[in-house]
C-alpha positions as a printed NumPy array, in Angstrom:
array([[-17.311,  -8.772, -34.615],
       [-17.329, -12.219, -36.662],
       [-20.009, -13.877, -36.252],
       [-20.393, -17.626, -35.098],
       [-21.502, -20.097, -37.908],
       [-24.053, -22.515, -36.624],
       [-23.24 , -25.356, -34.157],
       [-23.621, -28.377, -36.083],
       [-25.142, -31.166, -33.712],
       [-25.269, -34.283, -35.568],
       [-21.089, -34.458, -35.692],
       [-21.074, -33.213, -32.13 ],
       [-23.551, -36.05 , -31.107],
       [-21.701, -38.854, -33.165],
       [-18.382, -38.306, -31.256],
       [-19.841, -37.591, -27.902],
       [-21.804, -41.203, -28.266],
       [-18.492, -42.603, -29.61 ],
       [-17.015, -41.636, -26.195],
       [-19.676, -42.338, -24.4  ],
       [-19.823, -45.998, -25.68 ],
       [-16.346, -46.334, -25.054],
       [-16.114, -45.36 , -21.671],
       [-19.434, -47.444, -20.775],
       [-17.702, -50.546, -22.371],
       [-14.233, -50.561, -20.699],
       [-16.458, -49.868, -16.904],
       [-18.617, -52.581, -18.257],
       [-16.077, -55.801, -17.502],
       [-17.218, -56.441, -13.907],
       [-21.317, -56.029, -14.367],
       [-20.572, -58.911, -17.388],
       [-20.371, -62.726, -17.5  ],
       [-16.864, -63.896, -17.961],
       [-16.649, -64.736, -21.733],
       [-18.138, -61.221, -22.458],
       [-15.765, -59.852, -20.069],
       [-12.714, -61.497, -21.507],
       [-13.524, -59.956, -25.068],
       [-13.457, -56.858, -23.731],
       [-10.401, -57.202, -22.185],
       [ -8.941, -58.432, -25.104],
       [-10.666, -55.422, -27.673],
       [ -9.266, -53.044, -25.438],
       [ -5.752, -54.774, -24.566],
       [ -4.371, -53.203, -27.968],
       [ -4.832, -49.532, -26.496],
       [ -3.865, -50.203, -22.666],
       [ -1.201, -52.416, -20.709],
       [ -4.24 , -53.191, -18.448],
       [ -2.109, -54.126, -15.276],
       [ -4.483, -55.731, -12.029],
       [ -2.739, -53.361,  -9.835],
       [ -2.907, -50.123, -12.039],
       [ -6.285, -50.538, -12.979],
       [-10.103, -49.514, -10.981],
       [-11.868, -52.423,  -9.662],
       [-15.577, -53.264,  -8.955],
       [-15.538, -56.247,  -6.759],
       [-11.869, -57.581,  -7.203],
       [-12.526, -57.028, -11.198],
       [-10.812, -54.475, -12.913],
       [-12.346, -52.341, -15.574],
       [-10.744, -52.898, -18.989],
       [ -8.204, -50.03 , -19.004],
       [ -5.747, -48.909, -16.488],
       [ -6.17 , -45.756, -14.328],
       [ -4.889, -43.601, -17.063],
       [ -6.551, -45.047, -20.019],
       [ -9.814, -44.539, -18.058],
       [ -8.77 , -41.043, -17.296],
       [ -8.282, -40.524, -20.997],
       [-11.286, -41.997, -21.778],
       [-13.195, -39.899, -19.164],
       [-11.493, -37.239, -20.46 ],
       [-12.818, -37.742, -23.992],
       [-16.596, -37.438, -22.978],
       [-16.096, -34.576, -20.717],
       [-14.299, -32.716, -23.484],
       [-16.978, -33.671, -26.073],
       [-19.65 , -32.083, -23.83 ],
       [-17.822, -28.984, -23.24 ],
       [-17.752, -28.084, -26.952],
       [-21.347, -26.732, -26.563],
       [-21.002, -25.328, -23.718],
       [-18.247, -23.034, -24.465],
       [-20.474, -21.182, -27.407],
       [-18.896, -17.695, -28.189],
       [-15.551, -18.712, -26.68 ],
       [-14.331, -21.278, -29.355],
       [-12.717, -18.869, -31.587],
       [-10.897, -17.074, -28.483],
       [ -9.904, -20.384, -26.983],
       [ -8.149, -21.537, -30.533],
       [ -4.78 , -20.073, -29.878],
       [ -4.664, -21.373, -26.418],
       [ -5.578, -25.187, -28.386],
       [ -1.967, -26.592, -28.68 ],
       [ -0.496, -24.988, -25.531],
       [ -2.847, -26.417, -23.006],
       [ -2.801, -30.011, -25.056],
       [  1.261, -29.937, -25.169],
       [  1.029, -28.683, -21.468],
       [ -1.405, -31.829, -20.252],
       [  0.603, -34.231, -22.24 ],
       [  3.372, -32.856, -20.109],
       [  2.116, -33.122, -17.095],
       [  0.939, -37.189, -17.648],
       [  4.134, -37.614, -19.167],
       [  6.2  , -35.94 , -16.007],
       [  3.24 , -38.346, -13.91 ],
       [  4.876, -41.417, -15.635],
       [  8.507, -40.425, -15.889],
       [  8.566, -39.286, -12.622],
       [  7.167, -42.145, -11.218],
       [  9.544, -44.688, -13.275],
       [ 12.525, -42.536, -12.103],
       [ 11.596, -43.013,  -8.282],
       [ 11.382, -39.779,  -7.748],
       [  7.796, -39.45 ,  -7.13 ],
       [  5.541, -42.046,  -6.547],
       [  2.132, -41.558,  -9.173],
       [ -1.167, -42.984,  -7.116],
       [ -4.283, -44.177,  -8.669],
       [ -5.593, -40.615,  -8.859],
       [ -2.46 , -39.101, -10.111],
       [ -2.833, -41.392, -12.986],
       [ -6.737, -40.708, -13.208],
       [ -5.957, -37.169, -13.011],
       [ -3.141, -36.769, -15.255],
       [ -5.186, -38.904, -17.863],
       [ -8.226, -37.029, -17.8  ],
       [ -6.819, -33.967, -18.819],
       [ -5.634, -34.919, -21.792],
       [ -8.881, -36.478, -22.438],
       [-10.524, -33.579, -21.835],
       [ -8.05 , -30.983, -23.761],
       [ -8.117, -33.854, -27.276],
       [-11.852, -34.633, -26.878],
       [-12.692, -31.051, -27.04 ],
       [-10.699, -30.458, -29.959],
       [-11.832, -33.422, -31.66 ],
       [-15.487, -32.592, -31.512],
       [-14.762, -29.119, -31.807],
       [-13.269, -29.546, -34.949],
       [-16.262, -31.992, -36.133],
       [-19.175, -29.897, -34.974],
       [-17.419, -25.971, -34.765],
       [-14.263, -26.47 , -37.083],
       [-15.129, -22.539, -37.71 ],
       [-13.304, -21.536, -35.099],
       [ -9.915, -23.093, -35.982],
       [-10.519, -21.066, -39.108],
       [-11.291, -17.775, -37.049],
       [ -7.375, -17.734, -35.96 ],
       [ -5.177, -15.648, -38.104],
       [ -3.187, -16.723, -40.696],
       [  0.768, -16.878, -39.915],
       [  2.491, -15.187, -42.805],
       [  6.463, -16.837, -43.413],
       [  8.809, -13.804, -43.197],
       [ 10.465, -14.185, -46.724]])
């Protein structure tokens, strides 16, 4: 058996912050005075369509991302703090990586087309939902590839049939 190269903490602390930060500032908008509150709507406005009526609110003020985005962002932190927690299992979880991220970036999408189509109708939490795990599926392979990128190498090589 292979054995696990050390965990390195200071990348894995840097992006879990990062995510941390960012999911504390777009909750922040309603705790805030107005002007602050407008700058963070307008910082994150270039990552989120920020509708009133698809979006959390604290007191009749929404956060500064829509359900999804916040599910995403959610998604991030929760996926950053897994990496840890997994231990042994990174190098067995690789090749099940790109399957479960294709397959929750299928689900949100079928969420939103579904919704646009009539066909279903996506709720707050469907959107939280649908959001947060593909948060948590990218955020652990970003930090897992900052603080373990070992076990991306553990996979096999593919070799082309020539």
């Amino acid at each position: 058996m292979r054995a696990l190269a050390p965990f390195r903490l200071t990348p894995w602390a840097v992006v879990t912050t990062g995510c941390a930060v960012v999911l504390a500032l777009a909750v922040l908008p309603p705790f805030v005075a107005p002007p602050v509150r407008a700058a963070l709507a307008h910082g994150f406005h270039l990552v989120c369509h920020q509708l009133p009526d698809r979006s959390f609110a604290v007191g009749g003020v929404p956060l500064a991302l829509c359900h999804r985005c916040t599910g995403v962002v959610a998604g991030l932190l929760g996926g950053a703090l897994l990496v840890p927690l997994v231990g042994r299992l990174r190098s067995a979880l690789v090749r099940y990586e790109r399957p479960l991220l294709v397959a929750a970036l299928a689900l949100a999408a079928a969420d939103w087309l579904l919704g646009a189509g009539v066909v279903w109708t996506n709720t707050p939490a469907s959107r939280f939902l649908t959001g947060a795990l593909v948060g948590l599926v990218a955020g652990y392979l970003l930090t897992r590839s900052a603080a373990a990128p070992e076990a991306a190498s553990a996979q096999p090589a593919r070799v082309a049939a020539s």
